Amino acid sequence: MLHKTRAIVFKTTDYGESSVIVQLFTEKFGLQSYIINGVKKPKAKISRNMLQSLHLLDLVVYHKNNTSIQRISELKNSPVLLSVPYDVIKSCLAIFLNEVLYKAVRQQGADENLFGFVFSAVELLDNTTEGLANFHLLFLIQLTRYLGFYPDMSRADDADYFDMKNGVFSRYKPDSFSYLSPPHTHNFYNLLQCSFENIAQLKISNDERRYLLSKLLEYYALHIESFGNIRSQAVLEEVLG
């Protein structure tokens, strides 16, 4: 049976001489693998360029339950990303966010709310011109809402510490080794108060941005099994300065 669904490209792997297997996060079926034949041929209906990291798709697919690799009937980029593939900062951000998502959403079934957030965030990245240096920090924070470990804000107003293991703010230093202390706690709180609409107003130094990123990735590793290291982190930090 044929199904229509939106999708987001997570990973594309060569298969044979002219085919690929692409892992897509779909709105209707969650994370799925599809084989696409002939993408490397000169007159291919579906080209490799259409399957870059975090590209947004409209699909018509064949779907069989309990099948590890599915097939695609129709595919088009929708909307077409106009700046992400060509802007150095945006393309590095996309590669970084893609790596995080691939590790965080590996076992994810259909989740329309999570899908909608990621799809909209990619569109925002494509259209955003200010505040790009902090885009990834805000994305990581907002993504935790859908992954189940968004920080508890109930004690944030007078807190000096953030306990990353338990995801709570505290007036006292936590017993664990994973926590934020002043002044980082305040900057983290400001990040939590921010939205993509006012991201350009968020002022964070380069050193503090690097520190908060390392702590956010540590926070992810505490709450997602086998999350591991993010290899694109160093490249992104170099590009952002």
Coordinates of C-alpha atoms in Angstrom, one line a residue:
M1 CA 0.0 0.0 0.0
L2 CA 1.2 3.5 -0.8
H3 CA 1.4 6.2 1.9
K4 CA 2.2 9.9 1.8
T5 CA 4.4 11.3 4.6
R6 CA 6.8 14.1 5.2
A7 CA 10.4 13.2 6.2
I8 CA 13.8 14.5 7.3
V9 CA 17.1 13.1 6.0
F10 CA 19.2 11.6 8.8
K11 CA 21.9 9.5 7.0
T12 CA 22.7 8.3 3.5
T13 CA 24.9 5.3 2.9
D14 CA 26.2 4.1 -0.4
Y15 CA 24.9 0.7 -1.5
G16 CA 26.3 -1.1 -4.5
E17 CA 27.5 0.9 -7.6
S18 CA 24.6 3.3 -8.0
S19 CA 22.2 2.9 -5.0
V20 CA 22.0 4.3 -1.5
I21 CA 20.2 3.3 1.7
V22 CA 18.8 6.4 3.4
Q23 CA 17.6 6.7 6.9
L24 CA 14.7 9.1 7.2
F25 CA 12.8 10.3 10.2
T26 CA 9.2 10.2 8.8
E27 CA 6.2 11.9 10.2
K28 CA 4.0 8.8 9.8
F29 CA 6.3 5.9 10.6
G30 CA 9.1 7.3 12.7
L31 CA 12.7 6.3 11.8
Q32 CA 12.8 4.2 8.6
S33 CA 15.4 2.9 6.2
Y34 CA 14.8 3.1 2.4
I35 CA 16.7 1.8 -0.5
I36 CA 16.9 4.1 -3.5
N37 CA 18.3 2.7 -6.8
G38 CA 20.2 4.7 -9.4
V39 CA 20.8 7.9 -7.5
K40 CA 24.4 8.2 -8.9
K41 CA 23.3 7.9 -12.5
P42 CA 23.4 11.2 -14.6
K43 CA 19.7 11.3 -15.2
A44 CA 18.5 9.9 -11.9
K45 CA 15.0 11.0 -10.9
I46 CA 16.2 11.1 -7.3
S47 CA 19.7 12.5 -6.9
R48 CA 22.2 12.3 -4.1
N49 CA 22.0 16.1 -3.6
M50 CA 18.3 15.7 -2.6
L51 CA 19.4 13.5 0.3
Q52 CA 21.8 15.8 2.2
S53 CA 21.7 16.1 6.0
L54 CA 18.4 17.4 7.4
H55 CA 16.9 18.0 4.0
L56 CA 13.1 18.1 4.2
L57 CA 11.1 15.8 2.0
D58 CA 7.6 14.9 0.8
L59 CA 7.4 11.2 0.1
V60 CA 5.1 8.6 -1.3
V61 CA 6.3 5.2 0.1
Y62 CA 5.6 1.6 0.2
H63 CA 5.4 0.5 3.8
K64 CA 5.4 -3.0 5.2
N65 CA 5.4 -3.7 8.9
N66 CA 8.3 -5.7 10.3
T67 CA 10.4 -4.9 7.2
S68 CA 13.9 -3.4 7.9
I69 CA 14.3 -1.7 4.5
Q70 CA 11.4 0.0 2.7
R71 CA 11.0 1.5 -0.8
I72 CA 10.1 4.9 -2.1
S73 CA 7.7 5.6 -5.0
E74 CA 8.1 9.4 -5.1
L75 CA 10.4 11.9 -3.4
K76 CA 10.8 15.6 -3.6
N77 CA 12.4 18.3 -1.5
S78 CA 9.7 20.3 0.2
P79 CA 10.4 23.0 1.1
V80 CA 13.7 23.4 -0.7
L81 CA 16.4 24.7 1.6
L82 CA 17.8 27.9 0.1
S83 CA 20.6 28.8 2.4
V84 CA 21.6 25.8 4.6
P85 CA 23.5 23.9 1.9
Y86 CA 25.5 27.0 0.8
D87 CA 26.1 28.9 4.0
V88 CA 29.2 27.6 5.9
I89 CA 27.9 28.3 9.4
K90 CA 24.4 26.9 8.6
S91 CA 25.7 23.8 6.9
C92 CA 28.0 23.1 9.9
L93 CA 25.1 23.6 12.3
A94 CA 23.0 21.2 10.2
I95 CA 25.7 18.5 10.3
F96 CA 26.1 18.9 14.1
L97 CA 22.3 18.9 14.7
N98 CA 22.0 15.9 12.4
E99 CA 24.6 13.9 14.3
V100 CA 22.8 14.7 17.6
L101 CA 19.4 13.7 16.2
Y102 CA 20.8 10.5 14.7
K103 CA 22.1 9.4 18.1
A104 CA 19.1 10.7 20.1
V105 CA 16.3 9.4 17.9
R106 CA 17.7 6.0 16.9
Q107 CA 14.9 3.9 18.4
Q108 CA 12.2 6.5 17.9
G109 CA 8.8 5.4 16.6
A110 CA 6.3 7.7 15.1
D111 CA 6.1 11.0 17.1
E112 CA 4.3 13.8 15.3
N113 CA 5.2 16.4 17.9
L114 CA 8.9 15.6 17.8
F115 CA 8.8 15.5 14.0
G116 CA 7.0 18.8 13.8
F117 CA 9.6 20.5 16.1
V118 CA 12.6 19.2 14.1
F119 CA 10.9 20.0 10.8
S120 CA 10.1 23.6 11.9
A121 CA 13.5 24.1 13.4
V122 CA 15.2 23.2 10.1
E123 CA 13.0 25.7 8.3
L124 CA 13.9 28.3 10.9
L125 CA 17.6 27.6 10.5
D126 CA 17.2 28.1 6.7
N127 CA 15.5 31.5 7.2
T128 CA 17.4 32.8 10.2
T129 CA 19.9 35.6 9.6
E130 CA 20.7 36.7 13.2
G131 CA 21.7 34.7 16.4
L132 CA 23.1 31.7 14.5
A133 CA 25.9 31.4 17.0
N134 CA 23.5 30.2 19.6
F135 CA 21.0 28.3 17.5
H136 CA 22.4 24.9 18.3
L137 CA 22.3 25.6 22.1
L138 CA 18.6 26.6 21.9
F139 CA 17.8 23.6 19.7
L140 CA 19.4 21.2 22.1
I141 CA 17.4 22.7 25.0
Q142 CA 14.1 22.6 23.1
L143 CA 14.7 19.1 21.9
T144 CA 14.8 17.7 25.4
R145 CA 11.1 18.6 25.7
Y146 CA 10.4 15.9 23.2
L147 CA 13.0 13.4 24.5
G148 CA 11.7 13.5 28.1
F149 CA 14.4 15.3 30.1
Y150 CA 13.6 19.0 29.8
P151 CA 14.9 20.7 32.9
D152 CA 12.6 21.2 35.9
M153 CA 12.2 25.0 36.2
S154 CA 10.2 25.0 39.5
R155 CA 13.2 26.0 41.6
A156 CA 15.1 28.0 39.0
D157 CA 14.5 31.5 40.3
D158 CA 16.8 31.4 43.3
A159 CA 19.1 28.5 42.3
D160 CA 22.9 28.7 42.1
Y161 CA 23.3 25.2 40.7
F162 CA 21.8 22.9 38.0
D163 CA 21.9 19.2 38.8
M164 CA 22.3 17.6 35.4
K165 CA 21.8 14.0 36.7
N166 CA 18.4 14.8 38.1
G167 CA 17.5 17.7 35.7
V168 CA 16.7 20.1 38.5
F169 CA 17.9 23.5 39.7
S170 CA 19.1 23.8 43.3
R171 CA 20.3 26.3 45.8
Y172 CA 23.0 23.9 47.0
K173 CA 25.8 22.1 45.3
P174 CA 24.6 18.6 44.2
D175 CA 26.2 15.4 45.4
S176 CA 26.9 14.3 41.8
F177 CA 29.8 15.4 39.7
S178 CA 27.6 16.6 36.8
Y179 CA 26.3 20.1 37.5
L180 CA 26.4 23.7 36.5
S181 CA 27.6 26.3 39.1
P182 CA 27.6 30.1 39.0
P183 CA 27.8 32.0 36.7
H184 CA 27.0 29.2 34.2
T185 CA 23.8 28.4 35.9
H186 CA 22.5 31.9 35.2
N187 CA 23.5 31.7 31.6
F188 CA 21.8 28.3 31.3
Y189 CA 18.7 29.8 32.8
N190 CA 18.7 32.6 30.3
L191 CA 19.0 30.1 27.5
L192 CA 16.0 28.3 28.9
Q193 CA 14.0 31.5 28.8
C194 CA 14.9 32.2 25.2
S195 CA 13.0 31.3 22.1
F196 CA 14.0 31.1 18.4
E197 CA 12.1 34.3 17.8
N198 CA 14.3 36.3 20.2
I199 CA 17.5 34.3 19.8
A200 CA 19.4 37.4 18.4
Q201 CA 19.0 39.1 21.8
L202 CA 20.8 36.3 23.7
K203 CA 24.4 37.5 24.5
I204 CA 26.9 34.7 25.3
S205 CA 30.7 34.9 25.0
N206 CA 32.5 32.4 22.8
D207 CA 34.1 30.7 25.9
E208 CA 30.7 30.5 27.6
R209 CA 29.1 29.1 24.5
R210 CA 31.7 26.4 24.3
Y211 CA 31.3 25.5 27.9
L212 CA 27.5 25.4 27.8
L213 CA 27.6 23.2 24.7
S214 CA 30.0 20.7 26.3
K215 CA 27.7 20.6 29.4
L216 CA 24.5 20.2 27.3
L217 CA 26.1 17.3 25.5
E218 CA 27.1 15.8 28.8
Y219 CA 23.5 16.3 29.9
Y220 CA 22.4 14.3 26.8
A221 CA 24.8 11.5 27.5
L222 CA 23.5 11.2 31.1
H223 CA 19.9 10.7 29.8
I224 CA 20.4 8.8 26.5
E225 CA 22.0 5.4 26.6
S226 CA 25.1 5.0 24.4
F227 CA 24.9 8.7 23.2
G228 CA 28.7 8.9 23.1
N229 CA 30.7 11.8 21.7
I230 CA 29.6 14.2 18.9
R231 CA 32.4 14.2 16.4
S232 CA 31.2 17.4 14.6
Q233 CA 31.4 19.4 17.8
A234 CA 35.0 20.5 17.3
V235 CA 34.4 21.6 13.7
L236 CA 31.3 23.6 14.6
E237 CA 33.2 25.4 17.5
E238 CA 36.0 26.3 15.1
V239 CA 33.6 27.7 12.5
L240 CA 31.7 29.7 15.2
G241 CA 35.0 31.1 16.5

